[in-house]
Coordinates of C-alpha atoms and ligand atoms in Angstrom, one line a residue:
X1 CA 27.9 22.5 28.9
X2 CA 27.2 21.0 25.5
X3 CA 24.2 22.6 23.8
X4 CA 21.6 20.0 22.7
X5 CA 21.2 20.5 18.9
X6 CA 19.7 18.0 16.5
X7 CA 22.0 16.9 13.7
X8 CA 21.0 15.5 10.4
X9 CA 23.3 13.1 8.6
X10 CA 23.3 11.7 5.1
X11 CA 23.3 7.9 5.3
X12 CA 25.1 7.6 2.0
X13 CA 28.2 9.8 2.5
X14 CA 28.0 10.7 6.1
X15 CA 27.9 14.5 5.6
X16 CA 26.1 16.3 8.4
X17 CA 23.5 19.0 7.8
X18 CA 21.9 21.7 10.0
X19 CA 18.4 20.9 8.8
X20 CA 16.6 18.1 7.0
X21 CA 16.5 18.1 3.2
X22 CA 15.2 15.8 0.5
X23 CA 18.6 15.7 -1.2
X24 CA 22.1 15.6 0.2
X25 CA 24.1 18.6 -1.1
X26 CA 27.4 16.7 -0.6
X27 CA 26.7 13.6 -2.6
X28 CA 23.5 14.3 -4.4
X29 CA 21.6 11.3 -3.1
X30 CA 17.9 11.6 -2.5
X31 CA 16.1 10.8 0.7
X32 CA 19.1 9.8 2.6
X33 CA 19.1 12.5 5.3
X34 CA 17.9 11.4 8.7
X35 CA 18.0 12.9 12.1
X36 CA 20.7 11.4 14.3
X37 CA 20.3 11.0 18.0
X38 CA 21.7 13.9 19.9
X39 CA 25.2 13.4 21.2
X40 CA 25.3 13.1 25.0
X41 CA 27.4 15.6 26.8
X42 CA 30.9 14.2 27.3
X43 CA 31.4 12.5 30.7
X44 CA 33.4 14.5 33.2
X45 CA 36.6 12.5 33.0
X46 CA 36.9 13.0 29.2
X47 CA 36.5 16.7 29.2
X48 CA 40.2 17.1 29.9
X49 CA 40.8 15.5 26.5
X50 CA 42.7 12.5 27.8
X51 CA 41.8 8.9 27.2
X52 CA 42.9 5.6 28.4
X53 CA 46.3 4.3 27.2
X54 CA 46.0 1.4 24.8
X55 CA 48.5 -1.4 24.5
X56 CA 50.1 -2.2 21.2
X57 CA 51.2 -5.8 20.4
X58 CA 53.1 -7.5 17.6
X59 CA 51.6 -9.4 14.7
X60 CA 52.9 -12.7 16.1
X61 CA 50.9 -13.8 19.1
X62 CA 48.8 -16.4 20.7
X63 CA 45.4 -16.4 19.0
X64 CA 43.4 -19.6 18.7
X65 CA 41.5 -20.3 15.5
X66 CA 37.9 -19.3 16.0
X67 CA 35.7 -22.2 17.1
X68 CA 33.2 -23.1 14.3
X69 CA 30.0 -25.0 14.4
X70 CA 29.1 -26.8 11.3
X71 CA 25.5 -27.4 10.2
X72 CA 26.5 -30.5 8.3
X73 CA 24.7 -28.9 5.2
X74 CA 28.0 -29.1 3.3
X75 CA 27.1 -26.5 0.7
X76 CA 26.2 -24.0 3.4
X77 CA 29.2 -24.7 5.6
X78 CA 31.6 -24.2 2.7
X79 CA 30.2 -20.8 1.8
X80 CA 30.7 -19.8 5.5
X81 CA 34.3 -20.9 5.4
X82 CA 33.8 -24.2 7.2
X83 CA 31.0 -23.4 9.7
X84 CA 29.6 -20.6 11.8
X85 CA 32.0 -18.6 13.9
X86 CA 30.8 -17.9 17.4
X87 CA 30.1 -14.2 17.9
X88 CA 30.0 -13.4 14.2
X89 CA 27.2 -11.6 12.3
X90 CA 26.1 -12.7 8.9
X91 CA 23.8 -10.8 6.5
X92 CA 21.8 -12.9 4.1
X93 CA 20.3 -10.9 1.2
X94 CA 18.1 -12.0 -1.7
X95 CA 15.0 -11.3 -3.7
X96 CA 11.6 -11.9 -2.0
X97 CA 10.5 -15.5 -2.3
X98 CA 13.9 -16.8 -3.3
X99 CA 14.1 -19.0 -0.2
X100 CA 16.0 -17.1 2.5
X101 CA 13.6 -18.1 5.3
X102 CA 13.5 -21.7 4.1
X103 CA 17.3 -21.9 4.0
X104 CA 17.8 -20.4 7.4
X105 CA 15.1 -22.5 9.0
X106 CA 16.8 -25.6 7.6
X107 CA 20.2 -24.4 8.8
X108 CA 18.8 -23.5 12.2
X109 CA 17.2 -27.0 12.5
X110 CA 20.4 -28.7 11.4
X111 CA 22.4 -26.8 14.0
X112 CA 19.9 -27.6 16.7
X113 CA 19.6 -31.4 16.0
X114 CA 22.5 -33.5 17.3
X115 CA 23.5 -36.2 14.8
X116 CA 24.0 -38.7 17.6
X117 CA 24.4 -39.1 21.3
X118 CA 28.1 -38.9 21.0
X119 CA 28.1 -35.5 19.4
X120 CA 28.8 -32.5 21.6
X121 CA 25.7 -30.7 22.9
X122 CA 24.7 -27.7 20.9
X123 CA 23.5 -24.4 22.3
X124 CA 20.0 -22.9 21.9
X125 CA 19.1 -22.2 18.3
X126 CA 16.6 -19.4 18.0
X127 CA 14.6 -18.3 15.0
X128 CA 12.9 -14.9 15.4
X129 CA 10.5 -14.1 12.6
X130 CA 9.4 -10.5 12.2
X131 CA 7.6 -11.1 9.0
X132 CA 5.6 -14.3 9.6
X133 CA 3.4 -15.4 12.4
X134 CA 4.3 -18.5 14.4
X135 CA 1.7 -20.5 12.6
X136 CA 3.2 -19.8 9.2
X137 CA 6.7 -20.7 10.3
X138 CA 5.3 -23.9 11.8
X139 CA 3.6 -24.7 8.6
X140 CA 6.8 -24.3 6.7
X141 CA 8.7 -26.5 9.3
X142 CA 6.1 -29.2 8.8
X143 CA 6.5 -29.0 5.1
X144 CA 10.3 -29.3 5.5
X145 CA 9.9 -32.2 7.9
X146 CA 11.6 -30.4 10.7
X147 CA 9.0 -30.4 13.4
X148 CA 11.1 -32.4 15.8
X149 CA 14.2 -30.2 15.6
X150 CA 14.7 -28.4 19.0
X151 CA 14.5 -24.9 17.4
X152 CA 13.1 -22.1 19.6
X153 CA 10.7 -20.0 17.7
X154 CA 9.5 -16.5 18.4
X155 CA 7.6 -13.8 16.5
X156 CA 9.0 -10.4 17.5
X157 CA 10.1 -7.1 16.0
X158 CA 11.1 -4.9 19.0
X159 CA 14.9 -5.1 19.4
X160 CA 14.6 -4.1 23.1
X161 CA 12.4 -7.2 23.7
X162 CA 14.8 -9.4 21.9
X163 CA 17.8 -8.1 23.8
X164 CA 16.1 -8.5 27.1
X165 CA 15.1 -12.1 26.3
X166 CA 18.6 -13.1 25.1
X167 CA 20.7 -11.0 27.5
X168 CA 22.7 -13.0 30.0
X169 CA 21.0 -16.2 28.8
X170 CA 24.1 -18.3 28.3
X171 CA 24.3 -21.2 25.9
X172 CA 22.7 -19.5 22.9
X173 CA 24.4 -20.8 19.7
X174 CA 22.7 -19.1 16.9
X175 CA 20.0 -16.4 16.5
X176 CA 18.2 -15.7 13.2
X177 CA 16.5 -12.3 12.8
X178 CA 14.2 -12.6 9.8
X179 CA 14.3 -9.8 8.6
X180 CA 16.3 -6.8 9.8
X181 CA 13.9 -4.5 7.9
X182 CA 11.1 -5.5 10.2
X183 CA 13.1 -4.9 13.4
X184 CA 12.9 -1.6 15.3
X185 CA 14.4 0.2 18.2
X186 CA 11.8 2.1 20.1
X187 CA 14.0 5.0 21.0
X188 CA 14.0 6.1 17.4
X189 CA 10.9 7.8 15.9
X190 CA 11.3 6.6 12.3
X191 CA 9.3 3.6 11.0
X192 CA 10.8 0.1 10.7
X193 CA 12.7 -0.4 7.5
X194 CA 14.0 3.1 7.3
X195 CA 17.7 3.6 7.1
X196 CA 18.1 4.8 10.6
X197 CA 16.0 2.0 12.1
X198 CA 17.8 -0.8 10.1
X199 CA 21.1 0.6 11.1
X200 CA 20.2 1.0 14.8
X201 CA 18.6 -2.4 15.0
X202 CA 21.4 -4.2 13.3
X203 CA 23.9 -2.4 15.5
X204 CA 22.1 -3.4 18.7
X205 CA 21.7 -7.0 17.7
X206 CA 25.3 -7.3 16.5
X207 CA 26.6 -5.8 19.8
X208 CA 24.5 -8.4 21.7
X209 CA 25.9 -11.2 19.5
X210 CA 29.5 -10.2 20.1
X211 CA 28.8 -9.8 23.8
X212 CA 27.1 -13.2 24.2
X213 CA 29.1 -15.1 21.7
X214 CA 26.4 -16.4 19.4
X215 CA 26.3 -16.4 15.7
X216 CA 23.7 -13.9 14.4
X217 CA 22.0 -14.1 11.0
X218 CA 20.3 -11.0 9.7
X219 CA 18.0 -11.4 6.7
X220 CA 18.1 -8.4 4.5
X221 CA 15.7 -7.5 1.7
X222 CA 17.2 -6.3 -1.6
X223 CA 16.1 -3.3 -3.6
X224 CA 15.1 -3.3 -7.3
X225 CA 18.8 -2.8 -8.2
X226 CA 19.8 -5.9 -6.3
X227 CA 21.5 -4.2 -3.4
X228 CA 20.7 -5.0 0.2
X229 CA 18.1 -2.4 1.2
X230 CA 19.2 0.1 3.7
X231 CA 22.5 1.8 4.2
X232 CA 25.7 0.3 2.8
X233 CA 27.0 0.5 6.4
X234 CA 25.0 -2.7 7.1
X235 CA 27.4 -4.6 4.9
X236 CA 30.4 -3.0 6.7
X237 CA 29.0 -3.8 10.1
X238 CA 28.6 -7.5 9.6
X239 CA 31.4 -10.1 9.3
X240 CA 29.9 -12.0 6.4
X241 CA 27.6 -11.0 3.5
X242 CA 25.8 -13.8 1.7
X243 CA 23.6 -13.4 -1.3
X244 CA 21.0 -16.0 -2.1
X245 CA 20.2 -15.8 -5.8
X246 CA 18.7 -17.6 -8.6
X247 CA 16.2 -17.2 -11.4
X248 CA 12.6 -17.5 -10.2
X249 CA 11.7 -19.9 -13.0
X250 CA 14.6 -22.2 -12.3
X251 CA 14.8 -24.6 -9.3
X252 CA 18.5 -23.8 -8.7
X253 CA 19.5 -21.4 -5.9
X254 CA 23.0 -20.2 -5.4
X255 CA 24.3 -18.9 -2.0
X256 CA 27.3 -16.7 -2.7
X257 CA 29.6 -15.1 -0.2
X258 CA 30.6 -11.6 -1.2
X259 CA 32.4 -10.7 1.9
X260 CA 33.7 -13.0 4.6
X261 CA 36.0 -12.1 7.5
X262 CA 36.4 -15.7 8.4
X263 CA 36.8 -17.5 5.1
X264 CA 37.1 -17.0 1.4
X265 CA 34.8 -14.7 -0.4
X266 CA 33.2 -15.5 -3.8
X267 CA 32.5 -19.1 -2.6
X268 CA 29.2 -20.5 -3.8
X269 CA 26.9 -23.2 -2.6
X270 CA 24.3 -24.7 -5.0
X271 CA 20.9 -25.8 -3.8
X272 CA 17.8 -27.0 -5.6
X273 CA 14.4 -25.9 -4.4
X274 CA 12.1 -28.8 -4.1
X275 CA 8.7 -29.4 -2.5
X276 CA 10.6 -30.5 0.6
X277 CA 12.7 -27.4 0.8
X278 CA 16.2 -26.8 -0.3
X279 CA 18.3 -29.8 -1.3
X280 CA 22.1 -29.6 -1.7
X281 CA 23.6 -30.1 -5.1
X282 CA 26.9 -31.8 -4.7
X283 CA 27.9 -31.9 -8.3
X284 CA 26.5 -28.8 -10.0
X285 CA 28.4 -29.2 -13.2
X286 CA 26.7 -32.4 -14.0
X287 CA 23.3 -30.8 -13.3
X288 CA 24.0 -27.6 -15.3
X289 CA 25.0 -29.7 -18.3
X290 CA 22.2 -32.3 -17.9
X291 CA 19.8 -31.0 -20.4
X292 CA 22.4 -30.2 -23.1
X293 CA 21.6 -30.8 -26.7
X294 CA 24.9 -31.8 -28.2
X295 CA 24.3 -31.3 -31.9
X296 CA 23.3 -27.6 -32.0
X297 CA 25.1 -24.5 -33.2
X298 CA 25.5 -21.5 -30.9
X299 CA 26.5 -23.4 -27.8
X300 CA 29.7 -23.9 -26.0
X301 CA 30.7 -25.3 -22.6
X302 CA 32.6 -22.9 -20.3
X303 CA 34.9 -24.4 -17.7
X304 CA 34.7 -21.8 -15.0
X305 CA 35.7 -21.4 -11.4
X306 CA 33.3 -20.3 -8.7
X307 CA 35.1 -19.5 -5.5
X308 CA 37.3 -22.5 -5.0
X309 CA 35.3 -24.9 -7.1
X310 CA 35.4 -25.5 -10.8
X311 CA 32.0 -25.4 -12.5
X312 CA 31.1 -26.2 -16.0
X313 CA 28.2 -24.4 -17.6
X314 CA 26.7 -24.2 -21.1
X315 CA 26.8 -20.8 -22.8
X316 CA 24.1 -20.4 -25.5
X317 CA 24.0 -17.7 -28.2
X318 CA 21.3 -17.1 -30.7
X319 CA 21.2 -14.6 -33.6
X320 CA 18.0 -13.7 -35.3
X321 CA 17.3 -11.1 -37.9
X322 CA 16.2 -7.8 -36.4
X323 CA 12.6 -7.0 -37.2
X324 CA 12.7 -3.4 -36.3
X325 CA 14.9 -0.6 -35.3
X326 CA 18.3 -1.1 -33.8
X327 CA 19.4 -4.7 -33.2
X328 CA 18.8 -6.0 -29.7
X329 CA 21.5 -7.4 -27.4
X330 CA 19.9 -9.4 -24.6
X331 CA 21.9 -11.3 -22.0
X332 CA 20.9 -13.6 -19.2
X333 CA 23.5 -14.6 -16.6
X334 CA 26.4 -12.5 -18.0
X335 CA 27.4 -8.9 -18.3
X336 CA 25.9 -7.2 -21.3
X337 CA 28.8 -4.7 -21.6
X338 CA 31.2 -7.6 -22.0
X339 CA 29.0 -9.2 -24.7
X340 CA 29.1 -5.9 -26.6
X341 CA 32.9 -5.9 -26.2
X342 CA 33.3 -9.5 -27.5
X343 CA 31.0 -8.6 -30.5
X344 CA 33.0 -5.5 -31.3
X345 CA 36.3 -7.5 -31.1
X346 CA 34.9 -10.2 -33.4
X347 CA 33.8 -7.5 -35.9
X348 CA 36.9 -5.3 -35.9
X349 CA 39.7 -7.9 -35.4
X350 CA 38.2 -11.0 -37.1
X351 CA 35.8 -9.5 -39.6
X352 CA 32.9 -11.4 -38.3
X353 CA 29.9 -9.2 -38.0
X354 CA 26.6 -9.8 -36.3
X355 CA 25.2 -7.4 -38.9
X356 CA 21.5 -6.5 -38.5
X357 CA 20.8 -9.3 -36.2
X358 CA 19.5 -9.5 -32.6
X359 CA 21.9 -11.3 -30.4
X360 CA 20.7 -13.3 -27.4
X361 CA 23.1 -14.8 -24.9
X362 CA 22.1 -17.2 -22.1
X363 CA 24.0 -19.0 -19.4
X364 CA 22.0 -22.2 -19.1
X365 CA 20.7 -23.3 -15.7
X366 CA 20.3 -19.8 -14.2
X367 CA 23.8 -19.3 -13.0
X368 CA 25.3 -15.8 -13.1
X369 CA 28.9 -15.7 -14.3
X370 CA 31.2 -12.8 -13.5
X371 CA 34.5 -14.3 -14.6
X372 CA 36.3 -12.6 -17.6
X373 CA 37.5 -16.2 -18.4
X374 CA 34.1 -16.7 -20.0
X375 CA 34.9 -14.4 -22.9
X376 CA 36.3 -17.1 -25.1
X377 CA 33.4 -19.5 -24.5
X378 CA 31.0 -16.6 -25.3
X379 CA 33.0 -15.9 -28.5
X380 CA 32.9 -19.6 -29.4
X381 CA 29.1 -19.6 -29.0
X382 CA 28.7 -16.4 -31.0
X383 CA 31.0 -17.6 -33.8
X384 CA 29.2 -20.9 -33.9
X385 CA 25.8 -19.2 -34.0
X386 CA 26.9 -16.9 -36.8
X387 CA 28.8 -19.4 -38.8
X388 CA 26.5 -22.4 -38.3
X389 CA 29.4 -24.6 -37.3
X390 CA 28.8 -26.7 -34.2
X391 CA 31.4 -26.5 -31.4
X392 CA 32.1 -30.2 -30.7
X393 CA 30.1 -31.4 -27.7
X394 CA 33.1 -32.9 -26.0
X395 CA 35.0 -29.6 -25.9
X396 CA 35.4 -27.1 -23.1
X397 CA 36.5 -23.5 -23.7
X398 CA 37.9 -20.8 -21.5
X399 CA 40.0 -17.7 -21.8
X400 CA 39.9 -13.9 -21.5
X401 CA 39.8 -11.8 -24.7
X402 CA 41.6 -8.5 -25.0
X403 CA 40.6 -5.6 -27.2
X404 CA 43.1 -6.4 -29.9
X405 CA 41.6 -9.9 -30.1
X406 CA 44.4 -11.6 -28.2
X407 CA 43.4 -14.5 -26.0
X408 CA 44.8 -14.0 -22.4
X409 CA 45.6 -16.5 -19.8
X410 CA 43.4 -17.0 -16.8
X411 CA 44.0 -18.6 -13.5
X412 CA 43.5 -22.2 -12.3
X413 CA 43.9 -23.9 -15.7
X414 CA 44.6 -27.2 -14.1
X415 CA 41.5 -27.3 -11.9
X416 CA 39.3 -26.4 -14.9
X417 CA 40.8 -29.1 -17.0
X418 CA 40.5 -31.7 -14.3
X419 CA 36.8 -31.0 -13.8
X420 CA 36.3 -31.2 -17.5
X421 CA 38.0 -34.5 -17.7
X422 CA 36.0 -35.8 -14.8
X423 CA 32.8 -35.0 -16.6
X424 CA 33.9 -36.8 -19.7
X425 CA 35.1 -34.0 -21.9
X426 CA 37.7 -35.0 -24.4
X427 CA 39.1 -31.6 -25.7
X428 CA 39.8 -28.1 -24.5
X429 CA 40.3 -24.8 -26.2
X430 CA 42.4 -22.6 -23.9
X431 CA 44.7 -19.6 -24.0
X432 CA 48.3 -20.2 -25.2
X433 CA 50.6 -20.3 -22.3
X434 CA 53.3 -17.7 -22.9
X435 CA 55.8 -19.0 -20.3
X436 CA 56.1 -22.5 -21.6
X437 CA 55.6 -22.3 -25.3
X438 CA 53.2 -24.0 -27.6
X439 CA 54.2 -27.5 -27.1
X440 CA 54.0 -27.7 -23.3
X441 CA 50.8 -29.3 -22.1
X442 CA 49.2 -27.8 -19.0
X443 CA 47.1 -30.2 -17.0
X444 CA 49.7 -32.9 -17.1
X445 CA 48.2 -34.3 -20.2
X446 CA 44.7 -34.4 -18.6
X447 CA 43.0 -33.6 -21.9
X448 CA 44.1 -33.0 -25.5
X449 CA 44.2 -29.2 -25.7
X450 CA 44.3 -26.6 -28.4
X451 CA 46.1 -23.5 -27.3
X452 CA 45.2 -20.3 -29.1
X453 CA 46.8 -16.9 -28.9
X454 CA 44.3 -14.9 -31.0
X455 CA 40.6 -14.9 -31.7
X456 CA 41.4 -15.5 -35.4
X457 CA 42.6 -19.0 -34.5
X458 CA 39.2 -19.7 -32.9
X459 CA 37.6 -18.7 -36.2
X460 CA 39.8 -21.2 -38.0
X461 CA 38.6 -23.9 -35.7
X462 CA 35.0 -23.0 -36.4
X463 CA 35.0 -22.3 -40.2
X464 CA 31.8 -20.9 -41.6
X465 CA 29.3 -23.2 -43.2
X466 CA 28.4 -21.8 -46.6
X467 CA 24.6 -22.1 -46.2
X468 CA 24.3 -19.7 -43.3
X469 CA 23.1 -16.4 -44.8
X470 CA 23.9 -14.4 -41.7
X471 CA 27.7 -14.8 -42.0
X472 CA 29.8 -12.0 -43.4
X473 CA 33.3 -13.2 -43.0
X474 CA 36.2 -11.1 -44.2
X475 CA 38.2 -14.2 -45.1
X476 CA 35.5 -16.0 -47.1
Ligands
LIG1 P1 10.9 -18.2 1.4 O1 11.9 -18.9 2.2 O2 9.6 -17.7 2.1 O3 11.5 -16.9 0.7 P2 12.1 -15.6 1.3 O4 12.2 -15.7 2.8 O5 13.4 -15.4 0.6 O6 11.1 -14.5 0.9 O7 10.6 -19.1 0.1 C1 9.3 -19.1 -0.4 C2 9.3 -19.8 -1.7 O8 9.9 -21.1 -1.7 C3 7.9 -19.9 -2.1 O9 7.7 -19.4 -3.4 C4 7.6 -21.4 -2.1 C5 9.0 -22.0 -2.2 N1 9.1 -23.2 -1.4 C6 9.2 -24.4 -2.1 O10 9.2 -24.5 -3.3 N2 9.3 -25.6 -1.3 C7 9.3 -25.6 0.0 O11 9.5 -26.7 0.6 C8 9.2 -24.3 0.7 C9 9.2 -24.3 2.2 C10 9.1 -23.2 -0.1
LIG2 MG1 11.2 -14.7 4.2

């Protein structure tokens, strides 16, 4: 007979310990050890060590594409890969107050309302709020003009109650649990929001979703570091992880898929927060470039790709004399390590030094860029800021920079150039294409382009203006 002993497991690395401790000896993480439920004694049939035989099949077979239900909020559907898959679990993370509850209430209402009598009947759309009272959600729905949508609303936190209410009830299409940190399983002692509770609640709800075939949204809080609070296993357990992000001061909100078992990852949807809730932004490039001041140094337009979609944004750089101590390098919307790298390459390979200046870099509009292709646009903004030469307003820039100052090719050149042309840009500075030689024109002649192979050629395109005192150029 199995002896009943308590086990303690680290939620970071999974190591098991004989007793509780503040720090896991195996991985060094603090406060990650929790008591795990005792393992039940093995059922009789299993004690012989034999299981059921499983069948193996080939890769080719009859599997239908998963049925999807689209919310007809185009930006949202694209991020999900074309609509919600029945029986899938989605985790939506984001800072407090960024608009997660607003977005999901709008999605829920959109799924619940039929566009016309001819449309197929939708299942029940259920919104369970663990954070807000019914009245608060109603107030929000009123603000959003969604009072008539046939959404079923509940305020509950006990997972057992939720499972009992939804079990067997056929025809549920979507369930939203806002948020998973407030949910609890009453068989565990720990408080809601602890690692063990979050994991157990999510597991229970996901199992129910798979069994009943509804799409489940779990809203997750993020920690100070920007990770979804709770164990990393939460991200492994769900099919899709979406982050809702944006700068608090900006009205733009970006829904980004970082994992998707049913569609492309890294896809983004752009929304604008208005007094009537979130509104889709169908053409984000036009919006991100709307407030551009064309005749200013230290700015360049980057033709980027977010997911499957090209997106143009303005990169701004400012250098100002350091007033004290070490020069500052401040970045909004990009990686500060990469900024330091570009500055170092400019100094070592091109002889352009930022000297004793603070350097500020900003991606206008509140977008966060992760593509290395932004290197060349950042370099152009920095060179322009240091040399005082304006990057022509009708020019887009993209390309990756290597440590020797070489400009490397990036993917999807055509798509970037097409988007630039669509928005009225007349020129492009892009990496030299190695395969086809200097004279070939990618983009099918979409734009007059300047291909460059080394950062020095960018410096030649933006020669220093004599009057700027911050420039120390090796060549001049
Ligand atoms: P909310 O969805 O509650 O955020 P989360 O669930 O991510 O914590 O969003 C709240 C914020 O959104 C709040 O600061 C007010 C703002 N808001 C609007 O600007 N317009 C609106 O129509 C609504 C409903 C909210
Ligand atoms: Mg909320």
